[in-house]
PDB file of C-alpha atoms in Angstrom:
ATOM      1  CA  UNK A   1      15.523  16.855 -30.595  1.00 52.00           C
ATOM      2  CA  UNK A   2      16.188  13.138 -30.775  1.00 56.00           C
ATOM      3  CA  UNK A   3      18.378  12.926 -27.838  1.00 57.00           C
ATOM      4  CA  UNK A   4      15.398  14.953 -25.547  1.00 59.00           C
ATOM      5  CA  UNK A   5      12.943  12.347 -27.147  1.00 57.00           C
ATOM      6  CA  UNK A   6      15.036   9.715 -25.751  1.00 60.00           C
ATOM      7  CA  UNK A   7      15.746  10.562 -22.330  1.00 64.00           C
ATOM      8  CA  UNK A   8      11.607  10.979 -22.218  1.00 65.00           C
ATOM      9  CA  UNK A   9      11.332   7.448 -22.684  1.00 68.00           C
ATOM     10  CA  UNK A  10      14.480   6.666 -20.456  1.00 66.00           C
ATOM     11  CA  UNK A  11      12.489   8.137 -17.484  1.00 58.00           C
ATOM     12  CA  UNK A  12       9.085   6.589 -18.552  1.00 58.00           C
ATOM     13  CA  UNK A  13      10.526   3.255 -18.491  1.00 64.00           C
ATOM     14  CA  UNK A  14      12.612   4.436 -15.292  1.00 59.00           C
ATOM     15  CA  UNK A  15       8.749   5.086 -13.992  1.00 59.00           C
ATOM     16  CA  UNK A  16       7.657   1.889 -15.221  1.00 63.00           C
ATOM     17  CA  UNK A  17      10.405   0.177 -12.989  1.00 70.00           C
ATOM     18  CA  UNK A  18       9.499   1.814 -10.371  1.00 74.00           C
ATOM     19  CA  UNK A  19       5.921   1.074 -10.080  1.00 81.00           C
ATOM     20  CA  UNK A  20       5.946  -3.214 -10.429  1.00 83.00           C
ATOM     21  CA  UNK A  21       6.949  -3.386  -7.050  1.00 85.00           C
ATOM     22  CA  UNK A  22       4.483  -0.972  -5.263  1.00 86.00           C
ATOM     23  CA  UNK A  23       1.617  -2.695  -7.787  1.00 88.00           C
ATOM     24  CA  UNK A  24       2.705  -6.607  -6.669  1.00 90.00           C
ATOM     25  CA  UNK A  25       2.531  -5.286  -3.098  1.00 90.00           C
ATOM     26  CA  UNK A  26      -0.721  -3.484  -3.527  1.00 89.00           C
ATOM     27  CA  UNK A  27      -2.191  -6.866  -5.728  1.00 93.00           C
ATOM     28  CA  UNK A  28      -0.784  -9.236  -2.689  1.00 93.00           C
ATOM     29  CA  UNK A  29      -2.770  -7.031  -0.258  1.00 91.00           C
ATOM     30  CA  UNK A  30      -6.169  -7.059  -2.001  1.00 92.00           C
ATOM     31  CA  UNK A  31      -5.522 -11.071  -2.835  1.00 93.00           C
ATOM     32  CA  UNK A  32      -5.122 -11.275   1.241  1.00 91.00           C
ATOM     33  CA  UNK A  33      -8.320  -8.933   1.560  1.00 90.00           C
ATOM     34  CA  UNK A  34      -9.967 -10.925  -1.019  1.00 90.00           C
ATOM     35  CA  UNK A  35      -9.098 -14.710   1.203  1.00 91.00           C
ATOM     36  CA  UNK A  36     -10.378 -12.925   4.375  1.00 90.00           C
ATOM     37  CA  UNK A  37     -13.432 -11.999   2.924  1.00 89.00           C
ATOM     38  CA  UNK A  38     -14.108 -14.780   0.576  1.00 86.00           C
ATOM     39  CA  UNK A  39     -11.997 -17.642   2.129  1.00 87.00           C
ATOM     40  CA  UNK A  40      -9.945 -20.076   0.025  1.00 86.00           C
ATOM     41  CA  UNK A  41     -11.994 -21.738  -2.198  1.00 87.00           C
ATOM     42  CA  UNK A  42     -10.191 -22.978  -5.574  1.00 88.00           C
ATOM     43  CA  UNK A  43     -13.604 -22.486  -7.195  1.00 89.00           C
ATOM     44  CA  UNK A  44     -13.257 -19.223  -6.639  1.00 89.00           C
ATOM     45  CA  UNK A  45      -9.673 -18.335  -8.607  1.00 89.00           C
ATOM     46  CA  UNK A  46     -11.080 -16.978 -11.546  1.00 92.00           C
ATOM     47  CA  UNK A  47     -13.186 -14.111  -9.968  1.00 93.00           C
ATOM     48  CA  UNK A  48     -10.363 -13.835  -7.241  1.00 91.00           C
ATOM     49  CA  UNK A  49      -8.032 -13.076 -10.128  1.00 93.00           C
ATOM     50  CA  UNK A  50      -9.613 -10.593 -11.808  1.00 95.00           C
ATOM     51  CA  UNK A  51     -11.028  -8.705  -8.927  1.00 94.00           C
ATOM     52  CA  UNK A  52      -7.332  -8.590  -7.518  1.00 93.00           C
ATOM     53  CA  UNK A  53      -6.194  -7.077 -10.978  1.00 94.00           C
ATOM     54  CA  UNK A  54      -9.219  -4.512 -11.260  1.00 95.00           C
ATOM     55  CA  UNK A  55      -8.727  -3.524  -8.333  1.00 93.00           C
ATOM     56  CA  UNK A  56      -4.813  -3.356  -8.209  1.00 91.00           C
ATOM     57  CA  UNK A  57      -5.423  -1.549 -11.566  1.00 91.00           C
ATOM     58  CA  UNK A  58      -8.000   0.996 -10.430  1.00 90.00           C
ATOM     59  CA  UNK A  59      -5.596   1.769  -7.370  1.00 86.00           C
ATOM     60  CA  UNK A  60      -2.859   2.404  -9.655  1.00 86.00           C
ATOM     61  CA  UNK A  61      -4.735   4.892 -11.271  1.00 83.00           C
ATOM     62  CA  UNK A  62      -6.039   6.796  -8.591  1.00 81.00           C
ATOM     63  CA  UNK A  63      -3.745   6.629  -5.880  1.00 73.00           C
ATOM     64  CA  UNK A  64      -0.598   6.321  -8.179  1.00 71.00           C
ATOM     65  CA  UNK A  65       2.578   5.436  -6.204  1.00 71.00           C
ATOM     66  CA  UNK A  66       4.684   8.675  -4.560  1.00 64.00           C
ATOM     67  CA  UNK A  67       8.184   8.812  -4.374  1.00 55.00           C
ATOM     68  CA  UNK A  68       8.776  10.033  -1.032  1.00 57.00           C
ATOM     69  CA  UNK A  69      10.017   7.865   1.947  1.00 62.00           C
ATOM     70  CA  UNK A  70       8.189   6.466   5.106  1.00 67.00           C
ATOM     71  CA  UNK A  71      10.177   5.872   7.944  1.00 70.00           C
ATOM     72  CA  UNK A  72       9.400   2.902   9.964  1.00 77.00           C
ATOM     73  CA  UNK A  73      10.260   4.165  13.199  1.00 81.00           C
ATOM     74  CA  UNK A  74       8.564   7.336  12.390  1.00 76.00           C
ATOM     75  CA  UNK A  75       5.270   5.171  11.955  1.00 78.00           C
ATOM     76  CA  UNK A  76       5.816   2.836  14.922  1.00 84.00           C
ATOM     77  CA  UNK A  77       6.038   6.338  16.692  1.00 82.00           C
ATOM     78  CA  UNK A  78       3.192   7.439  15.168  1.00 77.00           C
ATOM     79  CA  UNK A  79       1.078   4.089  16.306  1.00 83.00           C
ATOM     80  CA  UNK A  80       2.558   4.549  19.850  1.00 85.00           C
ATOM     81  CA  UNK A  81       1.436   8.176  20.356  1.00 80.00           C
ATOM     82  CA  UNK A  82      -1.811   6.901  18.715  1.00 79.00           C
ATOM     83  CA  UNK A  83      -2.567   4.204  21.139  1.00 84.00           C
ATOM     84  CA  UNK A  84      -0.907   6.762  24.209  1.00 83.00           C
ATOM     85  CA  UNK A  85      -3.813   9.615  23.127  1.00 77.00           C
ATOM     86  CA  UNK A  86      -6.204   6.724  22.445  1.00 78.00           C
ATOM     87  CA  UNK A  87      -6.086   5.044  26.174  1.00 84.00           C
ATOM     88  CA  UNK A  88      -5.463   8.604  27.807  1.00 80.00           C
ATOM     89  CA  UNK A  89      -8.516  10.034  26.057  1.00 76.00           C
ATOM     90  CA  UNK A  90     -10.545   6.718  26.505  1.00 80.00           C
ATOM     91  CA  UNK A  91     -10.293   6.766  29.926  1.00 84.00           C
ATOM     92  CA  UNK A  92     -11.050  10.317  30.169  1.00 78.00           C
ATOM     93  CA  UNK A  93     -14.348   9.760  28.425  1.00 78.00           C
ATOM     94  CA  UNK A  94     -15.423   6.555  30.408  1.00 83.00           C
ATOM     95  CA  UNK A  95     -15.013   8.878  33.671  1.00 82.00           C
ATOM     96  CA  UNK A  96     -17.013  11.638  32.454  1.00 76.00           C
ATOM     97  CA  UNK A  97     -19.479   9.508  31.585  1.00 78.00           C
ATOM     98  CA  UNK A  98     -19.461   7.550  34.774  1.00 86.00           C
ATOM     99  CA  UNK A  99     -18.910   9.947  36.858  1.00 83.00           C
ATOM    100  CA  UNK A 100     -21.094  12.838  36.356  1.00 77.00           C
ATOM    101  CA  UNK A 101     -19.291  15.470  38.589  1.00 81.00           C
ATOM    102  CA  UNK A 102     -16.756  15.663  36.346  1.00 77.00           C
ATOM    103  CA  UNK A 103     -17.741  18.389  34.025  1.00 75.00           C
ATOM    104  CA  UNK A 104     -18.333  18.473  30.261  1.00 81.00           C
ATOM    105  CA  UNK A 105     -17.606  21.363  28.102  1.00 86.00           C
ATOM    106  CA  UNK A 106     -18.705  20.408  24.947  1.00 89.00           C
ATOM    107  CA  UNK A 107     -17.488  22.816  22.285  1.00 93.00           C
ATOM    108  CA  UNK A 108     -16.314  23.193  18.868  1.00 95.00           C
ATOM    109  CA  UNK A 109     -12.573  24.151  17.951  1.00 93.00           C
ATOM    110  CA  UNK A 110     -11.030  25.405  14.451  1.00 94.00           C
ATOM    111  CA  UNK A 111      -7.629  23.742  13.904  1.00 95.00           C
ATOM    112  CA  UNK A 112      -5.193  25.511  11.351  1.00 94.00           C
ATOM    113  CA  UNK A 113      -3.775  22.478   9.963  1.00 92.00           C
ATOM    114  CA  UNK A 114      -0.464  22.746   7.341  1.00 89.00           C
ATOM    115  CA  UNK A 115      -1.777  20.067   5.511  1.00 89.00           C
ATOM    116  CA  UNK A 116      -3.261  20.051   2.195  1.00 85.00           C
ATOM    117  CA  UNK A 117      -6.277  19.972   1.125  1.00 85.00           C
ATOM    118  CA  UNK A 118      -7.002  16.306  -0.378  1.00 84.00           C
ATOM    119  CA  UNK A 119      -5.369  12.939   0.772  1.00 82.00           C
ATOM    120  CA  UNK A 120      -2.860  14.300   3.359  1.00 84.00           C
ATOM    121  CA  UNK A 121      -5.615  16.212   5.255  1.00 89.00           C
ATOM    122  CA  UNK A 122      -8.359  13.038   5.102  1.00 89.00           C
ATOM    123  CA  UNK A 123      -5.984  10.845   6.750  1.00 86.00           C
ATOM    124  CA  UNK A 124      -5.421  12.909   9.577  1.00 90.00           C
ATOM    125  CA  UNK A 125      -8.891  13.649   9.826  1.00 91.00           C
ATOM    126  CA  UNK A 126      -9.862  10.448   9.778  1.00 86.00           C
ATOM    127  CA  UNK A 127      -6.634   9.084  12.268  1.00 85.00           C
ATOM    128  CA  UNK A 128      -7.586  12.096  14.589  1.00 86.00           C
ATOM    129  CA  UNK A 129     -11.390  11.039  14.389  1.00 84.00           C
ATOM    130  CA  UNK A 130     -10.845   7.675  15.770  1.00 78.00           C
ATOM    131  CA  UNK A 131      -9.666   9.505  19.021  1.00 76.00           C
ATOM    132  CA  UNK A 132     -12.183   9.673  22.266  1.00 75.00           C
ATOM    133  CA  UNK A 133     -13.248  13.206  22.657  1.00 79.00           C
ATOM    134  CA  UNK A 134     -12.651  14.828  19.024  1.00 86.00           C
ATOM    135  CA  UNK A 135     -14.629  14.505  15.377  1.00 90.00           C
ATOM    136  CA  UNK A 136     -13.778  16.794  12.774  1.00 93.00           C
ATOM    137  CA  UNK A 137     -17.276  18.423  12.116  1.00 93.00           C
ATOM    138  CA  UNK A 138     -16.151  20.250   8.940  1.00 92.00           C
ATOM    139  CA  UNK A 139     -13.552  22.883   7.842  1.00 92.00           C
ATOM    140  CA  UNK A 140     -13.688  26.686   7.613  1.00 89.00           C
ATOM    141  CA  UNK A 141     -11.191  29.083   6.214  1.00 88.00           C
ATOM    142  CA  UNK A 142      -8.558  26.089   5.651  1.00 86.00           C
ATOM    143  CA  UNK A 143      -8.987  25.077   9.154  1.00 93.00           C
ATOM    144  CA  UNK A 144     -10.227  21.697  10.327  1.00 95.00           C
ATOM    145  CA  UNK A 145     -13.269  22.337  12.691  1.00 95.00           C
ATOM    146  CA  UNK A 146     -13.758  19.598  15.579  1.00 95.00           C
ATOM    147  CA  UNK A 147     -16.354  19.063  18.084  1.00 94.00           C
ATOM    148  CA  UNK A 148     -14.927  18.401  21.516  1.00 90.00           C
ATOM    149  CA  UNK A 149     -15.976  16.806  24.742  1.00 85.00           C
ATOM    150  CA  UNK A 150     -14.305  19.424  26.791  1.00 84.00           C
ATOM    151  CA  UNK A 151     -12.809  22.880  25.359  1.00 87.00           C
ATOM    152  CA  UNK A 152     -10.816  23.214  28.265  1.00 86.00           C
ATOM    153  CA  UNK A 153      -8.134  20.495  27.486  1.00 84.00           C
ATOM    154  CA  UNK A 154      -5.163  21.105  25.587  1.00 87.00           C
ATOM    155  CA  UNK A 155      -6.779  19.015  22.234  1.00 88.00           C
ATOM    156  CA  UNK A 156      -5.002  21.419  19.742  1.00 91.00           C
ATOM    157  CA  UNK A 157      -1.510  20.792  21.556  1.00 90.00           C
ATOM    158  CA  UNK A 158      -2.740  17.102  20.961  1.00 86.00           C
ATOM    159  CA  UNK A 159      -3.875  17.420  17.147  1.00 91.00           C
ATOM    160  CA  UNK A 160      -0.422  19.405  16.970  1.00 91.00           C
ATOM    161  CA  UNK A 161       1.364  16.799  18.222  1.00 87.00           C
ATOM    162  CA  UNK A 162      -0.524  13.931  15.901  1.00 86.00           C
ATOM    163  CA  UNK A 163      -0.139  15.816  12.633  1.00 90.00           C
ATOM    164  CA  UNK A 164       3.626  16.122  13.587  1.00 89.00           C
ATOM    165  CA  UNK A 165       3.969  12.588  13.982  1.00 85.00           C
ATOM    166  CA  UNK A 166       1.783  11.438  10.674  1.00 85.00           C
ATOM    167  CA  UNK A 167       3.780  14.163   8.667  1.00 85.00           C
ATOM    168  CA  UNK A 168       7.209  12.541  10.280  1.00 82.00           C
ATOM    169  CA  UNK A 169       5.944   8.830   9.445  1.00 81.00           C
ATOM    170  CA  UNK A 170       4.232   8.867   5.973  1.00 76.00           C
ATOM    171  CA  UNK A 171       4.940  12.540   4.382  1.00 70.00           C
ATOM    172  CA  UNK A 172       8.345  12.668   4.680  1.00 63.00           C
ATOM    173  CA  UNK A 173       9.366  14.315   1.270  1.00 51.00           C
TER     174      UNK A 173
END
């Protein structure tokens, strides 16, 4: 019994460890949000301070640090293809809207994502709504339901091909 009871607190304070670095990272990115919003002002340290720690606290809590990897290339892949589909699509909207021969087939398409439910499916969502041409609308039956510009293009090969590459970059388990 004794010896169980002390590898529990081994791995707590294991845990512990592990979690100083992710909260001084997550602390020096709210002080930085805090100086771009609020500017330098010395006056200001005391409520700088302890809105960095509430809110360094609060994101401890709720968004509490994972263990899996990301891969840096995997994300500057992931920001490529994002920019490639971004352009590609932009330009495809700008000429549909300037050019009024070329046709519009507005229409709605379910996407069977593999993601969860929860944090993993909200950022693609919300990664795949900043693209020209797609919002997700809503889900149905664990699919992600987006409106489209035009039906006719291959936009599930494309939200394939996104969910790959934000599964290879950040959800690497």
């Amino acid at each position: 019994m004794k010896g169980e009871s002390d590898n529990r607190e081994e791995h707590a304070a294991v845990a512990v460890r592990r979690m100083w670095p992710v909260a001084i990272l997550r602390a020096a990115l709210f002080l930085c949000l805090w100086l771009v919003l609020a500017g330098a002002n010395p006056g200001d340290l005391p409520a700088a301070a302890a809105a960095v720690a509430a809110a360094t606290w609060t994101s401890m809590h709720l968004l509490e640090p994972s263990s899996s990897r990301r891969s840096p290339l995997a994300i500057a892949r992931l920001a490529f293809l994002f920019l490639f589909h971004s352009v590609v699509a932009g330009v495809d909207v700008a000429g549909r809207a300037l050019n009024p021969r070329l046709p519009l087939r507005p229409g709605f398409l379910n996407y069977p994502t593999r993601l969860s439910r929860g944090v993993r499916r909200n950022v693609f969502t919300t990664l795949t709504s900043l693209l020209p041409g797609t919002v997700p609308a809503g889900e149905a039956d664990g699919r992600i339901i987006y409106h489209c510009l035009d039906v006719s293009l291959p936009v599930a090969v494309d939200l394939a091909a996104e969910e790959a590459a934000l599964v290879r970059a950040l959800y690497n388990d």
